[in-house]
Coordinates of C-alpha atoms in Angstrom, one line a residue:
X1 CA 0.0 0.0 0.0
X2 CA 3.1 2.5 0.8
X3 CA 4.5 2.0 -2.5
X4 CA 0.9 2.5 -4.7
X5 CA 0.7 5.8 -2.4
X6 CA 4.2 6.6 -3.4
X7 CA 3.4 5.8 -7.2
X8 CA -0.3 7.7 -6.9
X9 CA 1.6 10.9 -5.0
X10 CA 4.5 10.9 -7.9
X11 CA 1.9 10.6 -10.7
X12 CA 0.3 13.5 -9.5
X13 CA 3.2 15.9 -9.3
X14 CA 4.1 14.6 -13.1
X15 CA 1.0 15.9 -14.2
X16 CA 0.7 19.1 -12.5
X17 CA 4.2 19.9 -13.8
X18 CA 3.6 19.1 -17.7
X19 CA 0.4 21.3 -17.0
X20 CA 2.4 24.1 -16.5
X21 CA 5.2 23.8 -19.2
X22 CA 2.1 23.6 -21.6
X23 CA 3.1 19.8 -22.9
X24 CA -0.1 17.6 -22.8
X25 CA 0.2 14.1 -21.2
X26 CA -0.6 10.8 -23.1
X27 CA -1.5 7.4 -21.7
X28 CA 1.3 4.1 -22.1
X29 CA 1.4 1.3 -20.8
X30 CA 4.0 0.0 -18.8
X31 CA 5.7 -3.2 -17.8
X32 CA 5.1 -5.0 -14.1
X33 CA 8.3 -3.3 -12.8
X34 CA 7.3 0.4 -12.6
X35 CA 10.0 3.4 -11.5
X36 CA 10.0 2.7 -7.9
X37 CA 11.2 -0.6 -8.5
X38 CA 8.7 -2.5 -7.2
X39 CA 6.3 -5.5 -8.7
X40 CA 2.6 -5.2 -9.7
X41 CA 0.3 -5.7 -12.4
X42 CA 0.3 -3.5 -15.6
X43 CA -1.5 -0.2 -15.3
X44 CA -0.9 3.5 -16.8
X45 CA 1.2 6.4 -16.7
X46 CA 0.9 10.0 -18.4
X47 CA 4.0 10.8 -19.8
X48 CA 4.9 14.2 -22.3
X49 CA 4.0 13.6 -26.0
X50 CA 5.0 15.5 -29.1
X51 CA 3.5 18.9 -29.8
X52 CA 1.9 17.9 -33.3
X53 CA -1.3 19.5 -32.6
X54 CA -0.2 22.8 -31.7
X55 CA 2.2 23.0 -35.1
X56 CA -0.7 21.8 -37.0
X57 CA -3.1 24.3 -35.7
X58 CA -0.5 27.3 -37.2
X59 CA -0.3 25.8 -40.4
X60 CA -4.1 25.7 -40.9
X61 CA -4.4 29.5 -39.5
X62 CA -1.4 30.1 -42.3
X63 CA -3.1 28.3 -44.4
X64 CA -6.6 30.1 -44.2
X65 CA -4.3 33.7 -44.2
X66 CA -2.6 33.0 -47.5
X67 CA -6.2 31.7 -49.4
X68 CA -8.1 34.9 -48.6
X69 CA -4.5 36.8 -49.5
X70 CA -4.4 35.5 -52.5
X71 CA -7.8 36.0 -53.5
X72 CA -8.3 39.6 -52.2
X73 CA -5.0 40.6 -54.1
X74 CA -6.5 39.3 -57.3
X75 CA -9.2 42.1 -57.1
X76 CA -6.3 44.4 -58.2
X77 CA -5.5 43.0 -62.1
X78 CA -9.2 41.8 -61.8
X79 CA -10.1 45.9 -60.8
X80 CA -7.9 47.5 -63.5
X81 CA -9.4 45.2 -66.4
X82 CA -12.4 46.3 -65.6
X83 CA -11.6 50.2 -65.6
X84 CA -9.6 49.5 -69.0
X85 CA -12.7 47.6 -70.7
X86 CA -14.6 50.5 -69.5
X87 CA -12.7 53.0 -71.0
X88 CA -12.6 51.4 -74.3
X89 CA -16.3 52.0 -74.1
X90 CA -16.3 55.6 -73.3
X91 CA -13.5 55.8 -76.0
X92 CA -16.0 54.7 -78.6
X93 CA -18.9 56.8 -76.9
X94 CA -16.4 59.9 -77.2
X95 CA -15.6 59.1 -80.9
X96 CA -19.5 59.2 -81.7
X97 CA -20.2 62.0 -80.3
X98 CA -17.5 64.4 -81.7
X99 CA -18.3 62.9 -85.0
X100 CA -21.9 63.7 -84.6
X101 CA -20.9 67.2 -83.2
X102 CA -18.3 68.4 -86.7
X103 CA -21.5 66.4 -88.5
X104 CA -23.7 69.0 -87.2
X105 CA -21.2 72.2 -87.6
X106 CA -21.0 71.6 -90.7
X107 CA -24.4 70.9 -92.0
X108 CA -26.5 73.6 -94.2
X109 CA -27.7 76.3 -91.8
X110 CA -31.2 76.6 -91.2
X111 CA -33.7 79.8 -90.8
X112 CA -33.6 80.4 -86.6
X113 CA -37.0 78.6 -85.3
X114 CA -39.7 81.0 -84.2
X115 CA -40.1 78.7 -80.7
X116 CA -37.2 79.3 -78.6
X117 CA -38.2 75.6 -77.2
X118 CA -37.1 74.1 -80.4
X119 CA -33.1 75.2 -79.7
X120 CA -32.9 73.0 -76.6
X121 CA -32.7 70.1 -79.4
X122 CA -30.6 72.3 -81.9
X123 CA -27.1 73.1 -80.0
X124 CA -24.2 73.5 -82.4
X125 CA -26.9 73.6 -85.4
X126 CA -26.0 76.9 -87.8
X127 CA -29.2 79.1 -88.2
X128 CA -29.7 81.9 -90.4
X129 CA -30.9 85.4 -89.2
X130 CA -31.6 88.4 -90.9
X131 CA -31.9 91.8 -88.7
X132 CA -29.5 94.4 -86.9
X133 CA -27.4 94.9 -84.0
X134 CA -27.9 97.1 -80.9
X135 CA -24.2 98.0 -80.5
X136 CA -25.1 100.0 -77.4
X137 CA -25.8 96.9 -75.0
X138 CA -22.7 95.2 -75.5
X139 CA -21.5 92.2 -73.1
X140 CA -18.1 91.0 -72.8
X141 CA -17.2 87.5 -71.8
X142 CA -13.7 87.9 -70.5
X143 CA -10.9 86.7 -70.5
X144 CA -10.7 84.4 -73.3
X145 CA -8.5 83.5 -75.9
X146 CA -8.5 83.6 -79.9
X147 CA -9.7 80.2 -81.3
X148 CA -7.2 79.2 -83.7
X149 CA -7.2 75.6 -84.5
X150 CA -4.1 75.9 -86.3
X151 CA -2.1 77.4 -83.5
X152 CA -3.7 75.4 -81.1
X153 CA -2.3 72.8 -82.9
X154 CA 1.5 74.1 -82.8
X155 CA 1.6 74.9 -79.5
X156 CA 0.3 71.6 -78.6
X157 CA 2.2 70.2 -75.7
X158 CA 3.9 73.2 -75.1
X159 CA 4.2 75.1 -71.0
X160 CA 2.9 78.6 -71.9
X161 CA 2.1 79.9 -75.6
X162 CA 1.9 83.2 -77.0
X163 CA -1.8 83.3 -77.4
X164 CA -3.0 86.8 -76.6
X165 CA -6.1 87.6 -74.2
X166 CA -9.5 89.5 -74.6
X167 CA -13.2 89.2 -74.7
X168 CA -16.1 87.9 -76.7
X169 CA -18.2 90.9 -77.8
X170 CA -21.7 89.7 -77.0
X171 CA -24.1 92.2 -79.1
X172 CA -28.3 92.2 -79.0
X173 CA -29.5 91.5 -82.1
X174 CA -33.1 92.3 -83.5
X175 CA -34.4 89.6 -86.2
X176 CA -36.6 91.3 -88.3
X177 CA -38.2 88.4 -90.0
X178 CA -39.2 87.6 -86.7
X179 CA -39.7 89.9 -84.3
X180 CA -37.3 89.1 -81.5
X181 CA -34.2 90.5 -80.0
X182 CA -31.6 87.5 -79.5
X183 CA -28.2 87.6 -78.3
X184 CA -25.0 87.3 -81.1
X185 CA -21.5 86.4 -79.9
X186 CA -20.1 88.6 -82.7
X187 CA -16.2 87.2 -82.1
X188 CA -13.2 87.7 -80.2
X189 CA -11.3 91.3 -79.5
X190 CA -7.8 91.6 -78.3
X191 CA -8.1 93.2 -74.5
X192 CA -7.2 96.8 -76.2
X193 CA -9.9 96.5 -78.3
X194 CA -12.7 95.8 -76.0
X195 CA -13.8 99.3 -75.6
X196 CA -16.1 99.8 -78.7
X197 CA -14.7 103.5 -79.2
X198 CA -11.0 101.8 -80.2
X199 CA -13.3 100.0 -83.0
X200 CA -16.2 102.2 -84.3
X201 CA -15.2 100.7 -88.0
X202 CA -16.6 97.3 -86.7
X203 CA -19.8 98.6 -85.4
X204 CA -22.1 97.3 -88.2
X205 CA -24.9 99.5 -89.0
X206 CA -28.7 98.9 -90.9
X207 CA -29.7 95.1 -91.6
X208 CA -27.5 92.2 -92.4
X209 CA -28.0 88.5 -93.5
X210 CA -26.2 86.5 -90.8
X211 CA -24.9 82.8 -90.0
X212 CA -24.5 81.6 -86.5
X213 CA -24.2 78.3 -84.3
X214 CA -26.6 77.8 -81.6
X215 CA -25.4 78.2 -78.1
X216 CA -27.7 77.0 -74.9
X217 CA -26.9 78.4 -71.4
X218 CA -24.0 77.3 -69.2
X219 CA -23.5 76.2 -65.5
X220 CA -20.4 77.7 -63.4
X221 CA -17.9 75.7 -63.0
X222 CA -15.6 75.0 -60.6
X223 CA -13.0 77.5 -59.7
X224 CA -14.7 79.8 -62.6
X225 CA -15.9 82.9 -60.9
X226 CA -19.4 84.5 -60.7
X227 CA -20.6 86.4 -63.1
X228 CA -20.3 90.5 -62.5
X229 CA -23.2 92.3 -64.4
X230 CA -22.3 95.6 -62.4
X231 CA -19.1 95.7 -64.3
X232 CA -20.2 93.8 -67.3
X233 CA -17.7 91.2 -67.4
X234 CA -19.4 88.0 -68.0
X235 CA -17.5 84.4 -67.0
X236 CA -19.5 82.2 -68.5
X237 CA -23.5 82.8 -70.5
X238 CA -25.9 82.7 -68.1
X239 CA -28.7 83.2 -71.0
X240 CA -31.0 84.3 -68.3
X241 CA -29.0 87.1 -66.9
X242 CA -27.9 88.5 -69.6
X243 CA -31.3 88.4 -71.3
X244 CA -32.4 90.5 -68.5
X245 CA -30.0 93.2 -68.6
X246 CA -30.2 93.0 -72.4
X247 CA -34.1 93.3 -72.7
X248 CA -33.6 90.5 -75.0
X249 CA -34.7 86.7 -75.3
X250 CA -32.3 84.1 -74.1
X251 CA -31.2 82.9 -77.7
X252 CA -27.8 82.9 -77.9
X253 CA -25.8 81.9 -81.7
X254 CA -22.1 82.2 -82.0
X255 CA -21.7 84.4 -85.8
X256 CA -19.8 82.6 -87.6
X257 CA -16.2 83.6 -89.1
X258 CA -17.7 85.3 -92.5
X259 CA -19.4 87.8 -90.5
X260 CA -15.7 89.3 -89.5
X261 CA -15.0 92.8 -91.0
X262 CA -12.7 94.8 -90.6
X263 CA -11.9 96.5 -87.5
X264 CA -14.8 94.4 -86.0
X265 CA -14.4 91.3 -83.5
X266 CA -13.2 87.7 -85.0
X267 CA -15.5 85.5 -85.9
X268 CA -16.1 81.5 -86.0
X269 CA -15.1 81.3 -81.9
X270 CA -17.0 77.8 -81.4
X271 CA -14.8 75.6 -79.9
X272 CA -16.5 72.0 -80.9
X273 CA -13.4 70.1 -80.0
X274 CA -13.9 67.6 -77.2
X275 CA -11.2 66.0 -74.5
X276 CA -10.5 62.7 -75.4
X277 CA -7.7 61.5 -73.1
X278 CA -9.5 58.0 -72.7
X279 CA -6.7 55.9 -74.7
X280 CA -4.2 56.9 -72.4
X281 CA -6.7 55.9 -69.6
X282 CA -6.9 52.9 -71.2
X283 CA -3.3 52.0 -71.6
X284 CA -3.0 52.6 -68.0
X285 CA -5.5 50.6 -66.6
X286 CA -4.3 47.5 -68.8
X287 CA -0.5 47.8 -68.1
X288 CA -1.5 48.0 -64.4
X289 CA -3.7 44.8 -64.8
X290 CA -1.0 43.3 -66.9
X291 CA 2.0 43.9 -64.1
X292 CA 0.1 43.1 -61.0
X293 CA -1.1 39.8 -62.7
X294 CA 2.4 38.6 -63.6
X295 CA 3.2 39.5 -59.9
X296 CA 0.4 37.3 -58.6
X297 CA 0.7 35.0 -61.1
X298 CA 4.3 34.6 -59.4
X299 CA 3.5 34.6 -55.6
X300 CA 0.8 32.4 -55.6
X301 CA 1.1 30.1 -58.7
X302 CA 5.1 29.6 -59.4
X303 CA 5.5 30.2 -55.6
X304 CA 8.5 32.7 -56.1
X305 CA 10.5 33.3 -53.2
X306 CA 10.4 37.5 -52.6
X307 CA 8.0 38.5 -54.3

């Protein structure tokens, strides 16, 4: 009885001290002669075993880590193809509509339709008017610059260019054929030109046949400042506003370049050219869906060590 007390009190302190080191315990069985020496049937023991299950536990948990890894870095390539095939479609979209837009510039001008409702449909349409201008309620958008699609050209690319600043001279115009006052960007004047006394050759008088694109009204932009009636600079056309201070309706038509005299403002200043960056959009989105796939492609598929 001593010696199964002995064993029983020398099991015990086994256990409690492979508790505390963290090592689990595992049953064997033993042979009639046990540690103390002594003789008696086979029984038990706990003695340490191998940590396998802790190991295998971090290798699942690694496991699990690099799965979702890999798949959440494949949103990148999978991303940026997207963007790209997108782009390709705006491309096209783009392409369609600046063809649609010269299509329209350059079609036959039309007499100017007696239902101003009509011109919502009709931007960058030419019209024809016949009537004369009230050179007294001038407007001036300002600043702006020449259009010159020949020197935009040539200084394409270029930090600053020698393009010169001024104003669009916006003058009322009465239609005689029928009986409204509309507004005519008649061109663009160099800034020591605005003031219509440096140009009274320009001023046309009595009626005149005349050929002009149709303009709707704008929104500010951002950064673009307000609009200043009080000093009669004018930002962007606010059809309203400056119908108001006019006294005429809000029909606006850029006058075409024939209508330029001489000493008068510039004709033709329709800009009708459209950004149309998206190839380089394009290229940028595929080569980024190209490089971070070859990089994927090597971490998780060739299993490239540093990467």
């Amino acid at each position: 009885m001593a010696a199964v007390k002995a064993f029983a009190v020398l099991r015990q302190s086994l256990t409690r001290w492979h508790q505390w080191s963290g090592a689990r315990l595992a049953p064997l069985r033993v042979s009639r002669r046990n540690i103390l020496g002594l003789s008696f049937r086979s029984g038990t023991v706990w003695r340490p075993s191998r940590c396998y299950s802790s190991t295998a536990e971090a290798a699942a948990a690694k496991a699990e880590d690099d799965s979702f890894l890999q798949w959440f870095l494949l949103l990148i390539p999978a991303t940026a193809f997207g963007l790209g095939t997108w782009q390709v479609q705006r491309r096209k979209w783009k392409l369609k509509l600046i063809a649609e837009l010269e299509s329209r510039i350059m079609a036959e001008p039309i007499p100017l339709p007696a239902d101003p409702l009509e011109l919502k449909n009709l931007e960058y349409r030419p019209v024809k008017v016949r009537g004369h201008f009230d050179h007294s309620k001038e407007l001036y958008m300002m600043p702006r610059t020449k259009v010159d699609p020949a020197r935009e050209a040539r200084d394409a690319g270029r930090i600053s260019s020698s393009m010169e600043s001024g104003a669009y001279v916006v003058t009322p115009f009465h239609c005689s054929d029928l009986g409204v006052t509309i507004l005519v960007n008649r061109g663009f004047v160099p800034k020591k030109k605005v003031s219509p006394e440096t140009r009274q050759k320009g001023q046309v008088l009595g009626e005149v046949d005349l050929v002009g694109i149709v303009r709707l009204t704008e929104t500010r932009k951002p950064f673009v400042p307000e609009n200043s009636p009080e000093q009669n600079h004018w930002h962007y056309r606010d059809l309203e506003a400056m119908a108001k201070i006019t006294g005429a309706d809000p029909i606006f038509i850029d006058a075409d370049f024939k209508s330029t005299i001489p000493g008068g403002p510039i004709g033709g200043q329709t800009r009708v050219t459209l950004r149309n960056e998206h190839m380089q959009y394009i290229i940028t989105w595929y080569g980024l869906c190209a490089a971070t796939s070859y990089l994927w492609f090597q971490k998780f598929v060739r299993r490239t060590p540093g990467v």
